[in-house]
Short mmCIF file of C-alpha atoms in Angstrom, two decimals:
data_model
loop_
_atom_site.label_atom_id
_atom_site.label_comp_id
_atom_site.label_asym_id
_atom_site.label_seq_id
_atom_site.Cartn_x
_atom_site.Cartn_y
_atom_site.Cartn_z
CA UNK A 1 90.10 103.17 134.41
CA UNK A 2 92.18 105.65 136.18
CA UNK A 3 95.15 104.52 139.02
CA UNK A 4 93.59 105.32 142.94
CA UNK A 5 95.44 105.30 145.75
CA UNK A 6 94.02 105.30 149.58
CA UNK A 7 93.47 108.90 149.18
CA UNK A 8 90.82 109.33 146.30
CA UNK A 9 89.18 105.36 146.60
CA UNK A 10 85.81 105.37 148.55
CA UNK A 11 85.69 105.60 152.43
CA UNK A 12 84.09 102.32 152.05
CA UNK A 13 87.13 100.68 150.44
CA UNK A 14 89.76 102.52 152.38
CA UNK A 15 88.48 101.07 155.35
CA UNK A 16 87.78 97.86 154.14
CA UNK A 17 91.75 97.82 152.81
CA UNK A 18 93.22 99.40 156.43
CA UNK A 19 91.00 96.51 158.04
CA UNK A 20 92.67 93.72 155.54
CA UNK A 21 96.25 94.83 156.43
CA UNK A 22 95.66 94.40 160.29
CA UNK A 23 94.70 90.73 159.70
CA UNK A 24 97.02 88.92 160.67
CA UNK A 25 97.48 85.29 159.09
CA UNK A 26 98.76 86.24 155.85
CA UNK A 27 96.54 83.50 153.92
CA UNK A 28 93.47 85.60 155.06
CA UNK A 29 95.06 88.85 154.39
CA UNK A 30 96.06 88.02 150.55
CA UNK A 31 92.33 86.94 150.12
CA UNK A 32 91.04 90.14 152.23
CA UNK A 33 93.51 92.15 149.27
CA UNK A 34 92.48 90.22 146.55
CA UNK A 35 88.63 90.58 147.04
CA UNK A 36 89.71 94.15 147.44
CA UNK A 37 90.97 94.48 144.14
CA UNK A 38 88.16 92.68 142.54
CA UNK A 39 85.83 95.21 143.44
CA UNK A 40 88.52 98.39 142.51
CA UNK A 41 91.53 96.76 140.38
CA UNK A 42 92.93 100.40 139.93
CA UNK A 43 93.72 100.05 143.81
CA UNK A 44 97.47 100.47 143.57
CA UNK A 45 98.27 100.44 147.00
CA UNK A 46 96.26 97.19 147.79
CA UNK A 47 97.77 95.76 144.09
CA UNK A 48 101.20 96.35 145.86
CA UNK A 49 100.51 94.62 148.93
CA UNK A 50 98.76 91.77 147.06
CA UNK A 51 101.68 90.75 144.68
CA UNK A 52 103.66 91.35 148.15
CA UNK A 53 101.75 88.55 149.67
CA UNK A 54 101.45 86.54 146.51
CA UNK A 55 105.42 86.33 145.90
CA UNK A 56 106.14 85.77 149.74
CA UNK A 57 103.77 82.56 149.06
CA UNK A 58 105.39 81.88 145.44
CA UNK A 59 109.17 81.55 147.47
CA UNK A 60 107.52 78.93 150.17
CA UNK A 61 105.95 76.51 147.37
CA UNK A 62 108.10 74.19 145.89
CA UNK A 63 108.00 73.77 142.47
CA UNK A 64 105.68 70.73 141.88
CA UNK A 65 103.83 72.89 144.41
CA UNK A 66 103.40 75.86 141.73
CA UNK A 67 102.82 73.21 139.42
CA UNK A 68 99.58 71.60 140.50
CA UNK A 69 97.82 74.70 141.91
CA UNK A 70 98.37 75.81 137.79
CA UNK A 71 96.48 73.04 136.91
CA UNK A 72 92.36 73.71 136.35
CA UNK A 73 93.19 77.31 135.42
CA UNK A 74 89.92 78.71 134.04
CA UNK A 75 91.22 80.00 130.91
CA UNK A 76 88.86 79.52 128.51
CA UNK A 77 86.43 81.16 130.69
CA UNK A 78 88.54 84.19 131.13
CA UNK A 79 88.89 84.28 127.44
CA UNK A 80 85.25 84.14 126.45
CA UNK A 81 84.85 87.04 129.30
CA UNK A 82 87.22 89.16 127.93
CA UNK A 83 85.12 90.85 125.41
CA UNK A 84 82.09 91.21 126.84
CA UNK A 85 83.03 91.61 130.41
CA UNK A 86 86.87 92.25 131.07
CA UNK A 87 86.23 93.55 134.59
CA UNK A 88 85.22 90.23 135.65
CA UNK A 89 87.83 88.74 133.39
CA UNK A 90 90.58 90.32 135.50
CA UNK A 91 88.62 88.83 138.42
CA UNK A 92 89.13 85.51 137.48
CA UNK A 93 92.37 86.43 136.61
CA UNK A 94 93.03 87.53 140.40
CA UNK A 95 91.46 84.59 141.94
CA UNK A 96 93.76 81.99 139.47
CA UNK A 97 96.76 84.28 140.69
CA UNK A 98 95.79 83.82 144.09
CA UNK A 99 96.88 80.28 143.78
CA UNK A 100 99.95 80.92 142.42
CA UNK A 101 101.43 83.96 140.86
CA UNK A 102 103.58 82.16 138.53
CA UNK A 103 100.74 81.19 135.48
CA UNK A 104 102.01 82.69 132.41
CA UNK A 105 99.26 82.21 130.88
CA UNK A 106 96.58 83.54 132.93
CA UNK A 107 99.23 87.08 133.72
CA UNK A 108 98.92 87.33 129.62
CA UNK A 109 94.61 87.03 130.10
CA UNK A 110 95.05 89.40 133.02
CA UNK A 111 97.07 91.54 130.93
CA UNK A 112 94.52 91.42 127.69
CA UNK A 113 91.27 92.12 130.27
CA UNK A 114 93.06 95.07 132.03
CA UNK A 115 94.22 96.08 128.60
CA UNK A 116 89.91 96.00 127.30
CA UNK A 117 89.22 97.46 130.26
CA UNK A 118 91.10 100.73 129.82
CA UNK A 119 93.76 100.05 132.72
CA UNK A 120 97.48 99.56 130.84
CA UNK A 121 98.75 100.20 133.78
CA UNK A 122 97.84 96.47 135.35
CA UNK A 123 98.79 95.15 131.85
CA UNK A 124 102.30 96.13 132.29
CA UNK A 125 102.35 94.93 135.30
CA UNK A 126 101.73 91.54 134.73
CA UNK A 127 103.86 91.12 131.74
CA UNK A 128 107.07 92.51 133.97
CA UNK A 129 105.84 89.66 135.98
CA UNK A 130 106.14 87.05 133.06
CA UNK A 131 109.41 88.25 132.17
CA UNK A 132 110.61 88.00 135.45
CA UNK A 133 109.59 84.34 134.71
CA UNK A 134 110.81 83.98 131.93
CA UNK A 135 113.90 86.23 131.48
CA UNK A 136 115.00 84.96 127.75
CA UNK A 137 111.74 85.40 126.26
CA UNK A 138 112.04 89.37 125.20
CA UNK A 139 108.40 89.47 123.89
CA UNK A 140 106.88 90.13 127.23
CA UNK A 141 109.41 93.19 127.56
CA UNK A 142 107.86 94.32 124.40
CA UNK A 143 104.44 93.97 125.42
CA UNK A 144 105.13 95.90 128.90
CA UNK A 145 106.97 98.62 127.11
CA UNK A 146 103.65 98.61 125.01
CA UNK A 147 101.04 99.14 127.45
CA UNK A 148 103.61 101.58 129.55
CA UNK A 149 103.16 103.39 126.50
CA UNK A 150 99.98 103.35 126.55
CA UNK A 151 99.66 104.12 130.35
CA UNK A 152 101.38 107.49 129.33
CA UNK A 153 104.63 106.23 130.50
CA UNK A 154 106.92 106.18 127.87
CA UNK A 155 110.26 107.20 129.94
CA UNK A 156 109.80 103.79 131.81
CA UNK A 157 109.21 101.95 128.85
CA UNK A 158 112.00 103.47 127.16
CA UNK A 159 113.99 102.65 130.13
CA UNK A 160 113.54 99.00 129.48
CA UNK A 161 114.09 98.89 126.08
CA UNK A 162 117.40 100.88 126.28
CA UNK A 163 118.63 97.56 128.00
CA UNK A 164 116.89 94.94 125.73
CA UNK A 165 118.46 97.09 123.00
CA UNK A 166 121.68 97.10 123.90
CA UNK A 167 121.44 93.76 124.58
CA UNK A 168 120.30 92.59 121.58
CA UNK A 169 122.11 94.73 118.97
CA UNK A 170 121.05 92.83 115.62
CA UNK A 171 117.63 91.83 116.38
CA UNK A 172 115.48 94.03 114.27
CA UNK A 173 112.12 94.09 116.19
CA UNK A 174 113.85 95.29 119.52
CA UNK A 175 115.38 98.01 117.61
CA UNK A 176 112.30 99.29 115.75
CA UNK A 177 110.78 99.35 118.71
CA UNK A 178 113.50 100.87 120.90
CA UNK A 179 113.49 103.76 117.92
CA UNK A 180 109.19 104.05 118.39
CA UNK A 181 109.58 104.66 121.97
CA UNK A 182 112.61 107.21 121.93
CA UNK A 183 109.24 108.79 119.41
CA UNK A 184 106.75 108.48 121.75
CA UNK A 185 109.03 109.46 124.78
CA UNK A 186 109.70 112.60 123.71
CA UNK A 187 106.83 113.53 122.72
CA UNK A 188 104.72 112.58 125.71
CA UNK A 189 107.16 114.37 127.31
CA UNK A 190 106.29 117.33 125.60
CA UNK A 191 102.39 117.16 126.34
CA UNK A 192 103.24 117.01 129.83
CA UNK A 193 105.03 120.25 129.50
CA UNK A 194 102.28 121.85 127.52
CA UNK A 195 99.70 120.37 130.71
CA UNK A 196 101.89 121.90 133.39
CA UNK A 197 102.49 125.44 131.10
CA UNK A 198 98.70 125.07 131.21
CA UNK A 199 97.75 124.65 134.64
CA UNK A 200 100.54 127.33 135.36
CA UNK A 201 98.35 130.06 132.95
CA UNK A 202 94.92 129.49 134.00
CA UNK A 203 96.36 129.81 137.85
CA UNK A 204 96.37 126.67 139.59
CA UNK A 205 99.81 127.28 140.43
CA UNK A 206 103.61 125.32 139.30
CA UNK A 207 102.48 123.00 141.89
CA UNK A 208 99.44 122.16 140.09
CA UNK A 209 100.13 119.06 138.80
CA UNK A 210 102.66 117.70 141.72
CA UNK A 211 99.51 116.96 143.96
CA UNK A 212 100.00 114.10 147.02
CA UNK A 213 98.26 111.13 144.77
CA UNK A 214 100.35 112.21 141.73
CA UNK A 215 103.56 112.20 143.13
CA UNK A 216 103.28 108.71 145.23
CA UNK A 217 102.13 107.43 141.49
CA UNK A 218 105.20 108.51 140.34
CA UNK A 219 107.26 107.26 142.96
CA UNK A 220 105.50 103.76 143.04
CA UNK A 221 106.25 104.05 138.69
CA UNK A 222 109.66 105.17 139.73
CA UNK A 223 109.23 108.31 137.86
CA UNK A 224 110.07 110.76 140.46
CA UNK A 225 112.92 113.01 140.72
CA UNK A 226 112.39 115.98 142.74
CA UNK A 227 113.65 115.94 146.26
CA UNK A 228 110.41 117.64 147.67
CA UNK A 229 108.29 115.38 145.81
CA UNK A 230 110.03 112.52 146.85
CA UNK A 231 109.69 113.49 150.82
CA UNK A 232 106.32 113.85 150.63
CA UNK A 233 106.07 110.65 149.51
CA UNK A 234 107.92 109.26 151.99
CA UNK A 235 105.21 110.25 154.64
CA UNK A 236 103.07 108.59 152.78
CA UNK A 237 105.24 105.02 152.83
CA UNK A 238 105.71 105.48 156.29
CA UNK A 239 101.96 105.98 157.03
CA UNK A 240 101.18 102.75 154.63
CA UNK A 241 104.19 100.68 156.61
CA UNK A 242 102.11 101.83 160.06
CA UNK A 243 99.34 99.12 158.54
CA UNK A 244 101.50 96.74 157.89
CA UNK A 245 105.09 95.12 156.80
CA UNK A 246 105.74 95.05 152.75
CA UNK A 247 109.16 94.62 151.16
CA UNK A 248 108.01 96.48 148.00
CA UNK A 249 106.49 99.65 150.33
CA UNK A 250 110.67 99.41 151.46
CA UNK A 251 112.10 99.60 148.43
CA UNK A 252 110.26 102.61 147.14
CA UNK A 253 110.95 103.99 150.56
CA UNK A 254 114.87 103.53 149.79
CA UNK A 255 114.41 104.96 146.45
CA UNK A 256 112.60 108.45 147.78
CA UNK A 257 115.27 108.55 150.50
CA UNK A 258 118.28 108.46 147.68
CA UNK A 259 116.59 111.26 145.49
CA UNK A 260 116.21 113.14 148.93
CA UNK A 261 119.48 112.38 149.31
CA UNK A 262 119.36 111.36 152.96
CA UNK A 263 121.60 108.30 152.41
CA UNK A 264 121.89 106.64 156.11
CA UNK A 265 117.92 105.81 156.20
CA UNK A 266 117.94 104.10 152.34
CA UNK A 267 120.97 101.90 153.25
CA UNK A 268 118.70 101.13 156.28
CA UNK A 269 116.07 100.36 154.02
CA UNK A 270 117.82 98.73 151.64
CA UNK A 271 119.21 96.05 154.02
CA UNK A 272 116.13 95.26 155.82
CA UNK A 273 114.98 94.23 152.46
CA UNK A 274 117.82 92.29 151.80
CA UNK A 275 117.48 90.69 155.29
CA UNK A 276 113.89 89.81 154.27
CA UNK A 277 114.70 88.26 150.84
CA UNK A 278 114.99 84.27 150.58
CA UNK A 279 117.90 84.58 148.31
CA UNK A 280 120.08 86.86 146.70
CA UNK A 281 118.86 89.70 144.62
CA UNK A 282 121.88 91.50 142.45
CA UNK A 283 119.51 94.49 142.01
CA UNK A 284 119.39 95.08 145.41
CA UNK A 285 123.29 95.34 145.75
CA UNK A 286 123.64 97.43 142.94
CA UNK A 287 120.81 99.65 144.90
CA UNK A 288 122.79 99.37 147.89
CA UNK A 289 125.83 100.31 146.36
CA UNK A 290 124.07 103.65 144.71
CA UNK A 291 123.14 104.83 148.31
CA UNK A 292 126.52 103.91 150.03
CA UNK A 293 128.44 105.49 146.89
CA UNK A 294 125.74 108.61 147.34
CA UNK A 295 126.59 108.70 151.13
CA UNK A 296 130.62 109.08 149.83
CA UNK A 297 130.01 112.02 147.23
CA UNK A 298 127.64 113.73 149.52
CA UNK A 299 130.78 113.92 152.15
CA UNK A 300 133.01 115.14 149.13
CA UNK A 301 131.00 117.54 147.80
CA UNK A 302 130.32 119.14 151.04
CA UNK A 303 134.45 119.08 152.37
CA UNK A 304 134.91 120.99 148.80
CA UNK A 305 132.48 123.57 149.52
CA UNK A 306 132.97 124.13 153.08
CA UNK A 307 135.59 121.99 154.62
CA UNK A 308 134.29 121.02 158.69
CA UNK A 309 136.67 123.23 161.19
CA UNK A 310 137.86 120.10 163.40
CA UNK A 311 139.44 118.80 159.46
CA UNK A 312 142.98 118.65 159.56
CA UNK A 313 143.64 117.83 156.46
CA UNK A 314 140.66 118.41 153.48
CA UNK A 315 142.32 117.12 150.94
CA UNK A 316 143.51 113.57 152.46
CA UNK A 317 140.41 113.32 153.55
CA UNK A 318 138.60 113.53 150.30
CA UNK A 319 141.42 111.75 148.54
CA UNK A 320 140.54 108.50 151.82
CA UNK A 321 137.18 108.91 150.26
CA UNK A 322 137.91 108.79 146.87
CA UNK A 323 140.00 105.24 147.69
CA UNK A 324 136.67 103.99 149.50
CA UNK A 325 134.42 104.58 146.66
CA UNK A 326 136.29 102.99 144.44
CA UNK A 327 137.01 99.67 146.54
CA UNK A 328 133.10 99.83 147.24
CA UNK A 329 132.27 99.52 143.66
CA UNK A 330 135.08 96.73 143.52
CA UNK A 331 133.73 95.26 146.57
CA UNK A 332 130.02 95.11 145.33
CA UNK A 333 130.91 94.02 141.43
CA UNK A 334 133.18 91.04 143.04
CA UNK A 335 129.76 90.03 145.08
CA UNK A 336 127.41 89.86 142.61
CA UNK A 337 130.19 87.77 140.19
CA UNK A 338 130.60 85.50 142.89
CA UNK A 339 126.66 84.99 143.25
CA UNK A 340 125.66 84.45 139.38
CA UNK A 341 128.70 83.68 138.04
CA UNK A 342 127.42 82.81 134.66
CA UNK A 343 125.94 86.32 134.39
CA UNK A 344 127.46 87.91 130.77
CA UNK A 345 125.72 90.96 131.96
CA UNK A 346 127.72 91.08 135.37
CA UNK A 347 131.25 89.69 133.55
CA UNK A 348 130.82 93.29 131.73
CA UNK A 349 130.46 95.57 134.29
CA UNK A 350 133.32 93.88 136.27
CA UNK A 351 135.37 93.94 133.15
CA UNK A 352 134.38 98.24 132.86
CA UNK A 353 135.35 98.60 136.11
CA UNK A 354 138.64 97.03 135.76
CA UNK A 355 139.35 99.17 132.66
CA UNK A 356 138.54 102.32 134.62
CA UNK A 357 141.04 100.90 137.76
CA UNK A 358 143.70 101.18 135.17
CA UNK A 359 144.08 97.22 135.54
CA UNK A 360 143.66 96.21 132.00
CA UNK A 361 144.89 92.33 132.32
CA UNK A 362 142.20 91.91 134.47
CA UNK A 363 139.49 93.38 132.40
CA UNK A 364 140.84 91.79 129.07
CA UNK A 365 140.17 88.53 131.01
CA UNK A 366 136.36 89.87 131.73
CA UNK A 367 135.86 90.86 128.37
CA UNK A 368 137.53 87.86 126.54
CA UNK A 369 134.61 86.11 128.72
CA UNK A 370 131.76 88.53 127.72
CA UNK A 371 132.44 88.85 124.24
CA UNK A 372 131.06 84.91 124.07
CA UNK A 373 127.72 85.92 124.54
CA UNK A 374 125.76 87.52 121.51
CA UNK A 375 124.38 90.20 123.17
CA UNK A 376 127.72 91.86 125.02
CA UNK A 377 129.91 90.68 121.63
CA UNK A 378 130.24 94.49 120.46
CA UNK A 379 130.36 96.04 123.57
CA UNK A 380 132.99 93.81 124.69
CA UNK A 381 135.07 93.76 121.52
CA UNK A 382 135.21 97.64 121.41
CA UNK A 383 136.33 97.73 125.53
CA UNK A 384 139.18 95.15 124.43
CA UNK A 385 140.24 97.21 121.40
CA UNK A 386 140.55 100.00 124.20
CA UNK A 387 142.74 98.10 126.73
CA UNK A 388 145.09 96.68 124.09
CA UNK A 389 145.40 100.21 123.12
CA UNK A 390 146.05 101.78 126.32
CA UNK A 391 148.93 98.48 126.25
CA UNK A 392 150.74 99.38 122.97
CA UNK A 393 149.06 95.98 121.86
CA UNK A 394 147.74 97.92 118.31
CA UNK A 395 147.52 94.37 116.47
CA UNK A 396 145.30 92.92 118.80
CA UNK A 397 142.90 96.38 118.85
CA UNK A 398 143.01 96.65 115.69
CA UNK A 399 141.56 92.87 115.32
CA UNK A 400 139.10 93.60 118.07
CA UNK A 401 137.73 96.50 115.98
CA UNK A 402 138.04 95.01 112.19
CA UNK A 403 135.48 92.30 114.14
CA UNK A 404 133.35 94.89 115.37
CA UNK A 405 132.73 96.38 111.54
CA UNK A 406 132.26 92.97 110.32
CA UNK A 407 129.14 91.96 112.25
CA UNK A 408 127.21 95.44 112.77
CA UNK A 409 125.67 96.99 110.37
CA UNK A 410 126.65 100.05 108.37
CA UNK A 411 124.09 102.41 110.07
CA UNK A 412 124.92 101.25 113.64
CA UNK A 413 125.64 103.95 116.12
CA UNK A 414 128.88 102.10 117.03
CA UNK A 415 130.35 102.08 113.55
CA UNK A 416 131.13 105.70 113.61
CA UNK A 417 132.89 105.56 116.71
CA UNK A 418 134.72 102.50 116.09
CA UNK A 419 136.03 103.10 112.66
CA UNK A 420 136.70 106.60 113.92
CA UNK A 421 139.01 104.54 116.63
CA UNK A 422 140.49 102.42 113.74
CA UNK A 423 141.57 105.56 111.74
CA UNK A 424 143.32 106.83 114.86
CA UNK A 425 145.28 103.67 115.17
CA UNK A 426 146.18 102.93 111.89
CA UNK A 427 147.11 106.66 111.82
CA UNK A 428 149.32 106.50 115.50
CA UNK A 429 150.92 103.36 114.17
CA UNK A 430 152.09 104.78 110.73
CA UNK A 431 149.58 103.11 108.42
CA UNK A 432 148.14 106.70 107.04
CA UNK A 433 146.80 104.68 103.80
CA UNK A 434 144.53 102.42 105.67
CA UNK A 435 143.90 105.81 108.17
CA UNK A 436 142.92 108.06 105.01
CA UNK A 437 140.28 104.57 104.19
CA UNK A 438 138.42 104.66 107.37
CA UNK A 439 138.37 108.57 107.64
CA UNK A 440 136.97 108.41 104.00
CA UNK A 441 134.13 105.50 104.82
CA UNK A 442 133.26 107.84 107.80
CA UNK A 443 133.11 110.82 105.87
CA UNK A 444 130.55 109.05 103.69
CA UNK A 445 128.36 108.54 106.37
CA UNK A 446 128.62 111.72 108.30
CA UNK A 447 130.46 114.42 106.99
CA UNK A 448 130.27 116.20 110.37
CA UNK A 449 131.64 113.70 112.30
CA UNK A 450 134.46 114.76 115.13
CA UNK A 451 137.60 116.07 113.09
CA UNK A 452 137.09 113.67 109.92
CA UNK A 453 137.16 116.51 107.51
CA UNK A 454 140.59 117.88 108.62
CA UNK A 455 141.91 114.46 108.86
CA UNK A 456 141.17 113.80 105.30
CA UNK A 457 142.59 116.91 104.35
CA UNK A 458 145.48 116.68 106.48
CA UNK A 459 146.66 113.23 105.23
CA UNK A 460 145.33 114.31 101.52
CA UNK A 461 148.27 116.77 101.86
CA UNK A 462 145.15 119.67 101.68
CA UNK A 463 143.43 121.76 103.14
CA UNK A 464 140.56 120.81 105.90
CA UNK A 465 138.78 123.63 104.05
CA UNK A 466 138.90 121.79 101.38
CA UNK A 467 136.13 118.88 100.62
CA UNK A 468 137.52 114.97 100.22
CA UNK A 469 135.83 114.82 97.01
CA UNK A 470 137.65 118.62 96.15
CA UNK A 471 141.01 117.24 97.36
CA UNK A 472 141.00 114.36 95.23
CA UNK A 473 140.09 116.33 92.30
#
């Protein structure tokens, strides 16, 4: 089952879905989208403007509400459908959803049926929908990462697990799978390359494979990049916002406008869509602050390469601009804090942004905080180590980092760095024994790593030519 937008479904269908979006009780229209879908569930536009609808209703139920319209789900019919007829499986699926789109259960049937029916694509869908519903529960992360996978989009499933990953340092089944999909990543990204190379050789042309319905799948998979790609989507957006309002349509129109780099009209974006939403959504600041930030750097970058004739004074100017970026990203870090103030995740990234300031108490009380939670303990150990260090507080970094190589494992890609860091100390604070230790344990592990060699030799008394193993001999 392959994704169809408005331009390759049936004339039929496109003007049964133009017809749906001018109805206007919104009841009606989610029904008018929804028996859309069950006759073409690869619909993406009309999928988009469904789950629109279907959240808008979600936020104005209360939740005993959500509760009974879960009750009398048809699940075991779904699952006896599944095999035989998943098509009509996801049907079911839709109609439950209908109700309410918060059913776990029936988004994992939806996600099994489009799964048997050869569509990933609505798979990972719903499971980003069930772990928006249930953000501690990582296995529906790993499922959507799964059938992203399988969609052939392994750079937005290795997007997610990045985070989960780093997040969740010692859990063993996030990491094997963060390490599969850096695997399959790479080397879907190479079949795409051989496809274009392709295309290019039999003379279709480099812009073969950028086509209109191609790159507004890509933008609505956040996948695009290119600033003429990105425009022509935007026509599209613009034509499908004609038809009718949708937050989501918004969003993706904010994103296109940032890669085009036209700044002004995603802030515009942005905040209509934060106008729109019933309560506070930190992802939306921290898109807000990408496009006002973008707006600042664009103004640099262009008083550095040709500075405007009525400018007086360039580099004031830039150095005004400079001070405005960084109270922005002070600004927006403060406001999401004071909004989920139980957030580890936020606590962090206030506590990095302190660091860079140059205002270390502050961020040694962010981290102190972060460093409670599993998941930011190793990241937030290894910032404190660096902003007692920057203090002349040695004893205290040095704690922060003998912590750090107790708890992570000896192949973790922070124990090089931070025993490398521990070396350095020990070694600035006159402790060359302990130094010439942690060079040594590095040196074990990767011989190549940074300057370790000449270290060793260098506090060996030898020669970095020289091998540790030679040296001692």
């Amino acid at each position: 089952m392959q994704k169809k937008t408005a331009a390759n479904v049936t004339p039929e269908l496109r003007e049964a879905y133009h017809k749906a979006l001018r109805i206007m009780k919104e009841s009606d229209r989610l029904l008018a989208l929804k028996d859309l879908l069950n006759q073409e569930p690869a619909f993406v536009e009309a999928r988009m403007k469904l789950r629109d609808l279907e959240r808008k209703k979600v936020m104005s139920v209360s939740p005993i509400g959500r509760f009974f319209a879960r009750l009398g789900s048809p699940t075991g019919k779904i699952k006896g459908l599944i095999r035989t007829s998943p098509t009509q499986a996801m049907a079911l699926c839709e109609d439950t959803l209908a109700k309410t789109l918060d059913n776990i259960p029936v988004l994992e049937l939806l996600a099994e049926a489009a799964d048997k029916a050869g569509a990933p694509f609505i798979s990972a869908e719903a499971m980003e929908r069930a772990s928006e519903l249930r953000q501690n529960d990582f296995s529906f992360i790993l499922k959507m990462a799964t059938y992203l996978q399988n969609a052939g989009q392994a750079g937005e499933a290795l997007k997610r697990l990045t985070a989960l990953a780093t997040n969740n340092p010692d859990n063993k089944e996030i990491q094997d799978a963060y390490r599969q999909a850096i695997n399959i990543d790479a080397k879907q990204r190479e079949q795409a390359k051989n496809v274009a190379m392709a295309s290019v050789e039999q003379g279709a042309g480099s812009n073969a494979i950028g086509s209109k319905s191609a790159a507004i799948l890509q933008l609505l998979e956040n996948t695009i990049h290119d600033a003429a790609q990105a425009k022509l989507v935007v026509n599209e957006l613009l034509k499908v916002l004609a038809m009718g309002e949708s937050m989501d349509v918004r969003r993706k129109l904010a994103s296109a406008y940032i890669i085009m780099g036209d700044f002004d009209k995603a802030i515009a974006e942005i905040n209509k869509v934060i106008a729109a939403s019933a309560a506070y959504d930190p992802q939306l600041d921290k898109n807000l602050e990408e496009a006002e930030i973008g707006k600042i750097d664009k103004e640099i970058a262009q008083i550095k390469r040709r500075p405007p004739k009525d400018l007086a004074d360039p580099a004031a100017r830039i150095a005004e601009l400079e001070a405005m970026r960084e109270q922005l990203k002070l600004d927006h870090a403060l406001s999401r804090i004071e909004h989920y103030p139980n957030d580890i995740g936020l606590v962090y990234d206030l506590g990095k942004l302190r660091y860079e300031r140059g205002e270390y108490d502050l961020a040694i009380e962010q981290f102190m905080i972060s460093r409670q939670s599993a998941r930011c303990e190793v990241m937030s150990r290894i910032a404190l180590a660096d902003c007692y260090e920057q203090q002349g507080k040695y004893k205290e970094a040095v704690d922060e980092l003998e912590t750090v190589l107790s708890i992570i494992p000896r192949l973790d890609k922070d124990r090089l760095t931070t025993a490398y860091s521990l070396a350095r100390i020990m070694e600035k604070t006159g402790d060359k024994a302990r130094a010439l230790e942690y060079y040594k344990e590095l040196y074990e592990l990767e011989p190549r790593f940074r300057d370790v060699k000449e270290k060793i030799a260098m506090l060996e008394g030898g020669s970095a030519e020289t091998a540790p193993s030679d040296a001692a001999q």
